[in-house]
XYZ file of C-alpha atoms in Angstrom:
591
model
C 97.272 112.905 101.891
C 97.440 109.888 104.685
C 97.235 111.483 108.416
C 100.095 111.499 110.743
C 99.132 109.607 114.307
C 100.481 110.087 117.661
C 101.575 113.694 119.388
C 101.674 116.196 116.933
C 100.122 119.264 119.592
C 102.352 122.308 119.690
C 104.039 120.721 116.010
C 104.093 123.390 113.223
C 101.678 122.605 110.146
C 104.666 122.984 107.527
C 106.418 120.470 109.881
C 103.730 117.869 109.793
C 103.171 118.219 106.126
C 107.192 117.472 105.398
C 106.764 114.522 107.526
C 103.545 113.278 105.479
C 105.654 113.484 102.300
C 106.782 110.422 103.429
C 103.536 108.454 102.189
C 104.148 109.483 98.574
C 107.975 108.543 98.437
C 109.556 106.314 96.240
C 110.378 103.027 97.547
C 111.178 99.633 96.077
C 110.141 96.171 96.812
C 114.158 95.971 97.592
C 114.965 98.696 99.945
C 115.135 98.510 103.559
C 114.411 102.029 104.247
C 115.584 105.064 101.587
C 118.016 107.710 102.463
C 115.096 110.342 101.835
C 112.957 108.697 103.745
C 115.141 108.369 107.272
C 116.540 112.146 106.712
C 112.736 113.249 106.371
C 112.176 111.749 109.841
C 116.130 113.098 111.043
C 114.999 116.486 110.156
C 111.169 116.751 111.644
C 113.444 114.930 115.073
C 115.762 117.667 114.997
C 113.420 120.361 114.841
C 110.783 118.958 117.387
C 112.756 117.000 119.595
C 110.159 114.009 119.175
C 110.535 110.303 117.987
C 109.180 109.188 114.122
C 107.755 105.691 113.620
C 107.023 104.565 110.565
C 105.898 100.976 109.464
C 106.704 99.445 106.451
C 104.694 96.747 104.379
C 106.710 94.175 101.895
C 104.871 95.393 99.371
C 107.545 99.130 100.222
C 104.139 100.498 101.401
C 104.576 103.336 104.469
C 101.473 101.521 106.367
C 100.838 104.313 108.990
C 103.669 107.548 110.073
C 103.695 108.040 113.885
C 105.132 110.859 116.299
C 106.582 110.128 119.626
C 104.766 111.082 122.645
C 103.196 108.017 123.658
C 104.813 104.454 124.552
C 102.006 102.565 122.324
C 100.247 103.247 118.528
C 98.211 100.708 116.747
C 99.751 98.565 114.134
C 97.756 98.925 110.910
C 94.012 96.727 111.513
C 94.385 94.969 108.357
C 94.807 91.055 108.391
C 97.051 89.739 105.545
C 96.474 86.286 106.275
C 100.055 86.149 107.936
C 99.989 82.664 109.703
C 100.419 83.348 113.519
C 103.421 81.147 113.435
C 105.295 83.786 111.039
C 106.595 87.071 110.545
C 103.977 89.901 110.356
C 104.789 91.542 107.640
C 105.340 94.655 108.856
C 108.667 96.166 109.404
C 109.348 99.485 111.771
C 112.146 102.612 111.815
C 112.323 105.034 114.035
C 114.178 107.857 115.472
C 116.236 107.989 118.826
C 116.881 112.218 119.756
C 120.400 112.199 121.389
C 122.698 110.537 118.670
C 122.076 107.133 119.927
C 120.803 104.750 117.339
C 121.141 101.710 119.391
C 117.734 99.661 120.063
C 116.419 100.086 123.698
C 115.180 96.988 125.730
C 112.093 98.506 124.594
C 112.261 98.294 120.998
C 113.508 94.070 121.656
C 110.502 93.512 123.321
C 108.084 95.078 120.767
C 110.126 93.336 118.044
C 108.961 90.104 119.785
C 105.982 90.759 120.551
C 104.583 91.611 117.468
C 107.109 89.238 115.331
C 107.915 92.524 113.057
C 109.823 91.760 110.502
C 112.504 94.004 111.506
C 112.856 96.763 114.237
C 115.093 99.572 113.139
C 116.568 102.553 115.696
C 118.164 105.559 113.763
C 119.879 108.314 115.877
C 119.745 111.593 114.998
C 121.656 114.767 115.649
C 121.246 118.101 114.921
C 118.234 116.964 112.237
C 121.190 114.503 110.853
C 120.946 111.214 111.076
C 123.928 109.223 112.749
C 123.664 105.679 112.556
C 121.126 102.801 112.405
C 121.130 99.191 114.199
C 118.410 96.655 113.264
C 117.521 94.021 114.903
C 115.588 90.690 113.263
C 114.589 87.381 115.227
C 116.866 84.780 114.996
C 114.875 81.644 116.695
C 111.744 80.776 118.393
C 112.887 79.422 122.051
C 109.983 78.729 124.018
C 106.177 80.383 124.334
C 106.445 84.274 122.975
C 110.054 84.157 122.909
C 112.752 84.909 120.697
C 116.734 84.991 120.280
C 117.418 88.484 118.395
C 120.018 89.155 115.887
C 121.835 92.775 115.898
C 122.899 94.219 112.480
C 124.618 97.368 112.493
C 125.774 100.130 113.189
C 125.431 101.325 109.806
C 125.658 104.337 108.449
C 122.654 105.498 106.337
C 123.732 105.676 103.119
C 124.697 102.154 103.393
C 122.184 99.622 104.641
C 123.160 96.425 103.146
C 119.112 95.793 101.665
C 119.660 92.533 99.991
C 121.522 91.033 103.086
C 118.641 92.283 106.204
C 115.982 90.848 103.299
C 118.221 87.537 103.405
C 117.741 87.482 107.635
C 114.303 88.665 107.473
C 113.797 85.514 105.042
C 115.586 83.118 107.185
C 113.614 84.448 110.145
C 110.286 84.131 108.546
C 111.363 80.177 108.798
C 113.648 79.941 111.650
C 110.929 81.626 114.075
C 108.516 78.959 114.282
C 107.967 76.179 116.423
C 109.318 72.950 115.328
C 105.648 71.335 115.253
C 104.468 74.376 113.153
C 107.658 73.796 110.823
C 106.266 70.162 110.166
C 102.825 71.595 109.784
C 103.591 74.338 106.890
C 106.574 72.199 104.950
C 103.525 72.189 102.049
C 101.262 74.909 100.218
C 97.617 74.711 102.355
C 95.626 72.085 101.046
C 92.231 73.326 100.959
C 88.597 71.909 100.229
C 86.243 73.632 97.730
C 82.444 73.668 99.443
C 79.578 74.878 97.396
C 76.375 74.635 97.097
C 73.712 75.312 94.374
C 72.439 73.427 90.576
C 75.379 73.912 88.762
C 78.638 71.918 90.588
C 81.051 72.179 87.788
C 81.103 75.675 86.952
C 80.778 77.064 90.461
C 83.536 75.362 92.038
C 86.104 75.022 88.786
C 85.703 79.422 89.458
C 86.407 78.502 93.167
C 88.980 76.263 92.045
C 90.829 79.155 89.602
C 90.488 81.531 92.780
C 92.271 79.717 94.501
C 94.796 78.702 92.397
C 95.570 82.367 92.023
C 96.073 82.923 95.291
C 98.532 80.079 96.362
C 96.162 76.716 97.368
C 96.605 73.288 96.417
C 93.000 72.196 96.097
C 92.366 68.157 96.980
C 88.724 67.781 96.625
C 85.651 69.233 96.703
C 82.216 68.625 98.478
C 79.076 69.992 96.474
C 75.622 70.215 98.137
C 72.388 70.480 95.864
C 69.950 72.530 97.719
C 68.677 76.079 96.732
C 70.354 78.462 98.907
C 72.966 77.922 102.296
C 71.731 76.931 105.475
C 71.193 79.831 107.903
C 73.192 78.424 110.530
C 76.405 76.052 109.092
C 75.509 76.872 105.366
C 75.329 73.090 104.379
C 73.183 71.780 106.704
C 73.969 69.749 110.057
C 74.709 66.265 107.738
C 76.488 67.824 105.186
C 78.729 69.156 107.890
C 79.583 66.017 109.118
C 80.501 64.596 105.560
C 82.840 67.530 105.286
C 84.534 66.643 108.826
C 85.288 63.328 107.469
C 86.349 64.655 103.879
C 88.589 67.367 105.932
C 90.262 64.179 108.059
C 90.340 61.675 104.848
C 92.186 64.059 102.258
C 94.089 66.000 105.322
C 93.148 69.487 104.686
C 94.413 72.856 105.999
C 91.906 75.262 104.651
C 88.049 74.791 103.544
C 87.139 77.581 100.816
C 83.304 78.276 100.930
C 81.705 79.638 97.350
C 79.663 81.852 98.934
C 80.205 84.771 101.459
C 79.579 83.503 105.090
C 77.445 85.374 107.698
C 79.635 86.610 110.922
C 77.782 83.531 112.555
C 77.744 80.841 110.153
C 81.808 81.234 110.481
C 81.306 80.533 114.516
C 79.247 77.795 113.971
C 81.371 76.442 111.140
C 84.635 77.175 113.077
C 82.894 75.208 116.174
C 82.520 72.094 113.904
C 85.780 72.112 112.370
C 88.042 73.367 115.106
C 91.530 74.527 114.023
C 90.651 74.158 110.191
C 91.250 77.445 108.491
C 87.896 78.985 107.039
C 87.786 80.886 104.278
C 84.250 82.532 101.739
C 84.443 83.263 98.680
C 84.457 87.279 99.560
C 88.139 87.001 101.785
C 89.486 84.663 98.916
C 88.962 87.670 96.407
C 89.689 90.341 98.721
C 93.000 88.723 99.388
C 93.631 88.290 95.658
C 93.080 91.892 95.476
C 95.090 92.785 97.957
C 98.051 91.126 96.351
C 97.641 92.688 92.652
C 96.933 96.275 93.754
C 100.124 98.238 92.999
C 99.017 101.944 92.584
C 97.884 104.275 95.580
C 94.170 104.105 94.682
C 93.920 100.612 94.163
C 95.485 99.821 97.769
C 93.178 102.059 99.300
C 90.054 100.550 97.574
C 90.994 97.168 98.821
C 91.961 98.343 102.624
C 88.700 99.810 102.629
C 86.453 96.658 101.595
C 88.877 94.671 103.424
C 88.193 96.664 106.885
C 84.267 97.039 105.815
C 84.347 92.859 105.436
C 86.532 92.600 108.786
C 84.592 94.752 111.308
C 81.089 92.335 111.271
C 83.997 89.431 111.944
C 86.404 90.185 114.622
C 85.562 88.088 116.797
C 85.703 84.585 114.955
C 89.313 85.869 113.667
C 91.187 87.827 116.381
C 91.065 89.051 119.826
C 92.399 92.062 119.735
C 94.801 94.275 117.377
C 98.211 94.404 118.195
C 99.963 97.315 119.843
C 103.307 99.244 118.838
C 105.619 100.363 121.679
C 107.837 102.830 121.069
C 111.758 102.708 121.522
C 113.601 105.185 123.506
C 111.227 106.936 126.050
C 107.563 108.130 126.113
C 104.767 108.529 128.437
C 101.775 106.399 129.579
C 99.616 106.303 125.966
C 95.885 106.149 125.103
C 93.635 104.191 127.588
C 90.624 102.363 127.436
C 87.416 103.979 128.676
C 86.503 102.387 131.952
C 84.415 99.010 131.034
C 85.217 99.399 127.595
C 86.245 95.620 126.225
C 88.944 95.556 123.622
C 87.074 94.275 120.746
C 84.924 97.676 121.299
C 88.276 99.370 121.030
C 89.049 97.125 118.299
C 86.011 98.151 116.219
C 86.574 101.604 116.722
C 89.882 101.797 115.480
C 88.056 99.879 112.451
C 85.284 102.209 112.288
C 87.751 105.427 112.388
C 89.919 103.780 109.185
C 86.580 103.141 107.302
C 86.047 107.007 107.786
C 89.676 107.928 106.877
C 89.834 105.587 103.426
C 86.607 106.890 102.214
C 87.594 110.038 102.473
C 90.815 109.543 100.558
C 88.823 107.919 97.687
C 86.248 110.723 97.625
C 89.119 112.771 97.140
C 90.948 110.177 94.272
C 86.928 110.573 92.915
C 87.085 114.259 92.698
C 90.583 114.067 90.970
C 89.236 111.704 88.547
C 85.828 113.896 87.850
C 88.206 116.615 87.275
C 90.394 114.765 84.923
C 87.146 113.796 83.637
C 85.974 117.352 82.373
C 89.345 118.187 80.924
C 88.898 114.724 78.991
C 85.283 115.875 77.547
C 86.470 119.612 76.941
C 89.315 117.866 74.549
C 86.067 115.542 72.912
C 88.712 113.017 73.048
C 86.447 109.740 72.893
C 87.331 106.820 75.594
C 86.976 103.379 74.590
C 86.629 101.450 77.912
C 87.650 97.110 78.088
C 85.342 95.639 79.992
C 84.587 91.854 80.334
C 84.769 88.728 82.875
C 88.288 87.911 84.260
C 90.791 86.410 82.496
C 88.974 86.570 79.440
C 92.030 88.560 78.270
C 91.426 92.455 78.345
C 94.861 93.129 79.025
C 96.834 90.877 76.392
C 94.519 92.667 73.881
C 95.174 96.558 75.647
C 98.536 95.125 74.993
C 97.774 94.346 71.015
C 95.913 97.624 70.416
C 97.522 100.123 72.309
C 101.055 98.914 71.990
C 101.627 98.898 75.568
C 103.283 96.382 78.179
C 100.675 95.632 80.611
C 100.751 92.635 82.379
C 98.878 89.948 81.485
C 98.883 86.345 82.996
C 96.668 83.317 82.602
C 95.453 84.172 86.243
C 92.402 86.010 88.163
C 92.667 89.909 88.178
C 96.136 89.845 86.776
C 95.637 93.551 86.713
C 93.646 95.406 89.089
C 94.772 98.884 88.791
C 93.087 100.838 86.100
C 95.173 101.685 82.880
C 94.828 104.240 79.854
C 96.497 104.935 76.826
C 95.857 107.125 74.006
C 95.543 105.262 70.737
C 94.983 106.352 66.733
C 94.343 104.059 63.927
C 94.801 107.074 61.245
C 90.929 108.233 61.606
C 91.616 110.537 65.074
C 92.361 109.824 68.572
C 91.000 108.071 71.339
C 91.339 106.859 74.806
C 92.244 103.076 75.202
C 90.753 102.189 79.075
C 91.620 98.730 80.575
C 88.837 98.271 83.680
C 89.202 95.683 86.741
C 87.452 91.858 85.495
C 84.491 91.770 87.093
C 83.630 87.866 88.708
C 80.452 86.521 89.871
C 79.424 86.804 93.432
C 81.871 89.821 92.995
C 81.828 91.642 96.953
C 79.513 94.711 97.218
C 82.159 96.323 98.882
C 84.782 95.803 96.326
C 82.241 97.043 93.232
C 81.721 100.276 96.000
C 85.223 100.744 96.954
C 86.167 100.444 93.165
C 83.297 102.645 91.944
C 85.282 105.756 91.127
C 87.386 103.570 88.927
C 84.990 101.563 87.376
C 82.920 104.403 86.999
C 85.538 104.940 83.362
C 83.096 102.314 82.157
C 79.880 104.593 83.084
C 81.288 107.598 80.835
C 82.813 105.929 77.927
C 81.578 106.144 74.510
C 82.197 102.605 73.248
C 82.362 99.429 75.507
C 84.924 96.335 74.282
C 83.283 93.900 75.904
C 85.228 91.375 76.035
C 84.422 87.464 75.974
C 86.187 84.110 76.337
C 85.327 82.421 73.893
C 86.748 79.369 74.965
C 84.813 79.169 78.944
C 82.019 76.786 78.865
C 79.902 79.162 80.769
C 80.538 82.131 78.497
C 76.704 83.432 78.453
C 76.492 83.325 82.446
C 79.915 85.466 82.091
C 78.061 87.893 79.941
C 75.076 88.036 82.033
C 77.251 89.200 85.004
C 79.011 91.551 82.939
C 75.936 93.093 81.997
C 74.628 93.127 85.351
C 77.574 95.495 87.076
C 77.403 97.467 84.104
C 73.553 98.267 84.599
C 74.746 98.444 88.016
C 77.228 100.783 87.204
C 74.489 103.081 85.147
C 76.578 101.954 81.816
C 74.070 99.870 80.621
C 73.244 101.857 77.958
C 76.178 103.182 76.708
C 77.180 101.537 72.640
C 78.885 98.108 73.114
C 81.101 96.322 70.788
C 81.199 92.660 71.577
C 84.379 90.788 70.934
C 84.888 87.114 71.282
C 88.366 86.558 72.320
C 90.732 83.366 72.088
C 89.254 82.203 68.852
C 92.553 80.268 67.718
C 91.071 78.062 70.584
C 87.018 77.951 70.183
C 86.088 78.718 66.312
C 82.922 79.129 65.097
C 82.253 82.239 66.805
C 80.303 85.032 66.414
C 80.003 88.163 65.521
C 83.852 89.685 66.139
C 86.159 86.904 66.366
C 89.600 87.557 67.749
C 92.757 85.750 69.423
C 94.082 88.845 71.603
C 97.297 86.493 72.259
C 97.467 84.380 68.497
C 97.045 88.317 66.883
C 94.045 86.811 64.775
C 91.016 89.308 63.564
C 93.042 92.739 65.069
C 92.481 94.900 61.925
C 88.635 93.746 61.471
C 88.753 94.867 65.144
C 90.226 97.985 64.715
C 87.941 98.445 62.032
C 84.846 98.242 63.764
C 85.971 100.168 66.167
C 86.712 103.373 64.065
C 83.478 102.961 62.478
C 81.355 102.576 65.954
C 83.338 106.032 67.034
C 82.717 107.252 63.473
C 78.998 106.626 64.279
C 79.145 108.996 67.182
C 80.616 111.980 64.961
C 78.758 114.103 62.270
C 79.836 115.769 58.866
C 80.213 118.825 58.339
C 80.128 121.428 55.950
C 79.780 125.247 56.735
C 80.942 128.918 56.056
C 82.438 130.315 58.960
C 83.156 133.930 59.724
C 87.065 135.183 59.020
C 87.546 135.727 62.250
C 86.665 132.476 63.526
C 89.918 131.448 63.731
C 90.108 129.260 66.810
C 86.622 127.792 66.114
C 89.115 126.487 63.215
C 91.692 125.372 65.586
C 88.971 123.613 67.534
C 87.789 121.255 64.322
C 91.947 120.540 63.399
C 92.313 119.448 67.230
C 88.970 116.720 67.390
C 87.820 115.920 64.021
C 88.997 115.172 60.789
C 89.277 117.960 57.948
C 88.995 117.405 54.398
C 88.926 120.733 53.123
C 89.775 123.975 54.684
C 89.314 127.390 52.384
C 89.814 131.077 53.281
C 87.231 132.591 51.032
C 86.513 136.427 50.774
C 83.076 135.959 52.098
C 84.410 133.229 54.701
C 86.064 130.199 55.885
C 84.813 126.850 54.204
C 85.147 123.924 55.601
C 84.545 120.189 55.507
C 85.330 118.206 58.145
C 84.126 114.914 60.669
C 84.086 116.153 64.510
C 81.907 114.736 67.400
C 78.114 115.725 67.478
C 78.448 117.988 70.192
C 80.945 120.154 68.283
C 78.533 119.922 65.228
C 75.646 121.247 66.714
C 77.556 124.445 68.354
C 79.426 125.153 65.348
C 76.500 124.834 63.170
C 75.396 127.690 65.454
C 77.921 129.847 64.793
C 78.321 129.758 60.875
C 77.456 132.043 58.521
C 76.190 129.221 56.628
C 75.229 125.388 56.682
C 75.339 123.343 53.653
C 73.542 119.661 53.404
C-alpha cells in the first residue's frame, strides 16, 4: 500500500487506511475524477475536518494522496520529459471543508505555477460532497502567466470527462509562447551518436528506440574508437563535427548509444547549448515508462527512473516543483538552515528510492508466495524469453489463445503475463517475460528482477529468436547473458527461430509466430521437453492411499488405475519429484 503525505497526527488508522484505498481504485484513461474516488476524500473531510489532495497522472494513475495541514507538498520527482513549454501532466482535486467548492486565489496561482493540467476544488459537507469547479489555462500572456478558464459548478455525479479532456487538450497548445508554438509545430528531430566497430547495427537499435518512442531521426554521426571519451564521449573534434551536423540537418534532440556519466552530460550540454540530450539509458527508461500498465510494472520503472535521476539533477532541473494547497493551511516544511535545494531535492529522491523498494520487496514476497503454491500444484511453467521484438507475444498469442498485445515496436509489452495452457498431455504455465535489449540499464534488470526472476524458476525456456535480424547471434548472446545473470542459465532451453515465412533456411525449430507456420512441431517439442522432466510409474499402493491417488489424477497422466484386494495399481506419468515420494510410499515398485 502507497503512503499518505502531509498531516495525518491525531488521524485514526482505519481513517488513513480508507483514504489509501484510493491508490488501488479503478480509474480510466477517460475519467476526470470517479464518483468513488471524490466521496472517499468527502468522507475522510467530514470526519477530520482536513483538506485531501490527490494528483492525477494521464495515464488515471493517483501519483501521490495528500492531507491538509500544510500550504505546500511536493509534486511527484519524476520527469516525464514534459517540454517546459507544456502542460505537466499532472492534474489535482481536492477538498474545501465548509460546502464551498469554489477555487481560492490560492488554488489559481498553483494552477499556474506548476502548469497542472487541471486544478479541481470539491466542497464537502457533512462527509458529502457538494459541488466541484475546475479550472484549466486558457492562454499564455506574458512570463509565468496565464488567463484561466472556470468550468463548473458541477455536481459530482456529472463531470462532463470528455469535454475538461477537450480544454485540457486545447490548453496543452494554447499555453505556449508563440515562438515555442513555431518551435514544436514538428515531432523532435533528433541525431543518433555512437560510437564503437559495428555502425550499422548499433545505431539501426538506436534508430528502432527511438522510433518507438516518438523521434524523427535525420542522421547519424558514428565515431570508430574503442570506448567514449571520459569527458564529451566523442572526443573534442568529433564534438565539433556534431555541432555542425546539429546546425546543418536542424536538430532538436541528439540520442547518445551509450549511457552518459552525470558529467559528460555538462560538458556535452556546454557544447551544444539548448540542444536536448538524451543516452541510451533515459531513451529506454522513457519507453518503459510509457508501456507499463499494471501496478508493479509502474513501480519498477519509477524506481530505475529516480535511481538514474538522482546522480543528474543538476544538468536537468533546479529544483522540484511545489504544490500549494487551496483553501487555508499553515506555514509547511522548511529547509534546514544552509541547506541548498538540490540537497532537498535529492532527499526527497533518496526517500522515494526507499519507499519503491519497499513496495517491490513486498510485490517479491507476493510473487515467492504465489510461487510455492505454483510448485505445491507441480504445475510446470514454460517461461518466453528472447530479444525484443523478436515476437514473444504474437506467439503467447498463438499458443495460449490469448489477446496480448503485440506490435512491430520495442517492449510492446512490459508487464509480465501468464496463462495456463494444455495440449492434451497435462497442464502447464504459459509465461510471457519483458524483451531484454543490449546495453539494457542495470537498474531496470534490478528493478524488474522479481519479475524476471519467472525466467530463473521455470522448467523450460522458449527462447525466442528473430530469425529475420541480421545480428541474430549478438541477440542471443545478450539473451544468454541476463539469463546467466539472472541464475537461469542452466535451466532446459528450447530454441525457436521465429518469422521464418521471412528468413528460411533456419534451424533447428522453425516458426512464423504471426504467418502460424511450424505451431504443432512446436507444440510438439514442447510436450516432449516437459515429458522429459516427468517419470513413469508403476506401483501398488496401500487401500487407503486414497489422496496419494488424487494427487497423481491432479499432475500426471494415468493410464491405468485398479483397486486390487492386496492394493491400488497404478500406471501413470507425474513429475520426478512426485515419483520419487510416491515410490516411497508403495507397497510395491514395478520396473
Amino acid at each position: 500500500m502507497q503512503k499518505i503525505n502531509g498531516n495525518t497526527d491525531g488521524i485514526r488508522r482505519s481513517y488513513l487506511a480508507q483514504l489509501e484505498a484510493i491508490f488501488n481504485m479503478e480509474m480510466e484513461k477517460q475519467d476526470f475524477c470517479p464518483v468513488a474516488v471524490i466521496e472517499v476524500m468527502a468522507a475522510f473531510t467530514g470526519v477530520t475536518g482536513r483538506e485531501v489532495m490527490i494528483y492525477i497522472d494521464r495515464a488515471g494513475r493517483v501519483e501521490t494522496v495528500y492531507v491538509g495541514g500544510q500550504d505546500r507538498v511536493s509534486l511527484p520527482a519524476l520527469n516525464k520529459r514534459r517540454s517546459e513549454n507544456r502542460l505537466c501532466g499532472i492534474r489535482c482535486i481536492h477538498t474545501h471543508p465548509g460546502g464551498n467548492g469554489g477555487l481560492s486565489d490560492v488554488d489559481i496561482q498553483s494552477l499556474k505555477n506548476l502548469r497542472l493540467d487541471a486544478m479541481a476544488a470539491v466542497g464537502v459537507a457533512e462527509g458529502k460532497p457538494t459541488f466541484m469547479q475546475v479550472g484549466i489555462l486558457s492562454a499564455w500572456v506574458g512570463e509565468g502567466e496565464y488567463t484561466v478558464n472556470l468550468y463548473g459548478p458541477y455536481t459530482v455525479d456529472r463531470i462532463p470527462d470528455a469535454l475538461l479532456w477537450g480544454e485540457i487538450e486545447l490548453a496543452d497548445d494554447n499555453i505556449r509562447p508563440p515562438e515555442a508554438q513555431k518551435a514544436e509545430a514538428e515531432i523532435a528531430r533528433t541525431l543518433l551518436v555512437g560510437i564503437g566497430e559495428r555502425e550499422r547495427e548499433s545505431l539501426e537499435e538506436l534508430k528502432q528506440l527511438a522510433d518507438t518512442a516518438g523521434f524523427i531521426t535525420v542522421g547519424r554521426l558514428f565515431q570508430p574508437r574503442a570506448k567514449p571519451d571520459t569527458s564529451t564521449y566523442l572526443g573534442q573534434g568529433k564534438m565539433s563535427e556534431l555541432v555542425l551536423e546539429i546546425q546543418r540537418l536542424n536538430a532538436d534532440a541528439v540520442i547518445f548509444d551509450d549511457e552518459l556519466s552525470p558529467g559528460q552530460i555538462r560538458n556535452i550540454q556546454k557544447i551544444l547549448g539548448k540542444t536536448e540530450i538524451i543516452d541510451r539509458t533515459a531513451l529506454i527508461l522513457d519507453i518503459f515508462a510509457g508501456r507499463a500498465s499494471t501496478h508493479e510494472g509502474r513501480l519498477q520503472v519509477e524506481l530505475a527512473q529516480t535511481k538514474y535521476m538522482l546522480p543528474r539533477m543538476t544538468g536537468f532541473w533546479t529544483h522540484l516543483n511545489r504544490m500549494g494547497g487551496g483553501g487555508g493551511g499553515g506555514g509547511g516544511a522548511r529547509r534546514g538552515e544552509g541547506e541548498t535545494q538540490l540537497e532537498v531535492d535529492r532527499r526527497i529522491l533518496r526517500r522515494r528510492i526507499d519507499e519503491l523498494e519497499r513496495e517491490i520487496d513486498k510485490v517479491k514476497t507476493r510473487r515467492e508466495v504465489q510461487r510455492v503454491a505454483r510448485e505445491r500444484s507441480n504445475i510446470p511453467v514454460v517461461a518466453l524469453v528472447g530479444y525484443t521484438n523478436a515476437g514473444k507475444s504474437t506467439l503467447m498469442n498463438c499458443l495460449s489463445g490469448s489477446d496480448v498485445l503485440a506490435e512491430d515496436k520495442l517492449f510492446a509489452t512490459l508487464d509480465p503475463i501468464s496463462r495456463r495452457v494444455n495440449y492434451g498431455s497435462g497442464e502447464f504455465l504459459l509465461v510471457d517475460t519483458v524483451g531484454f535489449i543490449d546495453k539494457l540499464p542495470h537498474d531496470l534488470v534490478n528493478a524488474f528482477r522479481a519479475t524476471l526472476e519467472e525466467a530463473k524458476y521455470a522448467d523450460l525456456l522458449l527462447h525466442v529468436i528473430d530469425a529475420s535480424a541480421e545480428g541474430h547471434p549478438a541477440q542471443m548472446a545478450v539473451v544468454d547473458s541476463v539469463l546467466k545473470e539472472l541464475g537461469a542459465g542452466a535451466n532446459p532451453v528450447l530454441t525457436l527461430y521465429n518469422k521464418c515465412d521471412i528468413a528460411p533456411n533456419t534451424p533447428e525449430i522453425a516458426i512464423s509466430a504471426k504467418a502460424g507456420l511450424g505451431l504443432e512441431k512446436l507444440k510438439a517439442a514442447i510436450t516432449q521437453s516437459l515429458a522429459n522432466l516427468r517419470a513413469p510409474l508403476k506401483v501398488l499402493l496401500p487401500l487407503n492411499a486414497g489422496g496419494t491417488v488424487s494427487r497423481i489424477y491432479e499432475v500426471g497422466k494415468v493410464q491405468i488405475c485398479d483397486y486390487r484386494d492386496d492394493g491400488i495399481y497404478l500406471e501413470a506419468d507425474v513429475p520426478l519429484a512426485d515419483a520419487t515420494r510416491i515410490k516411497a510410499g508403495a507397497l510395491e515398485v514395478y520396473g
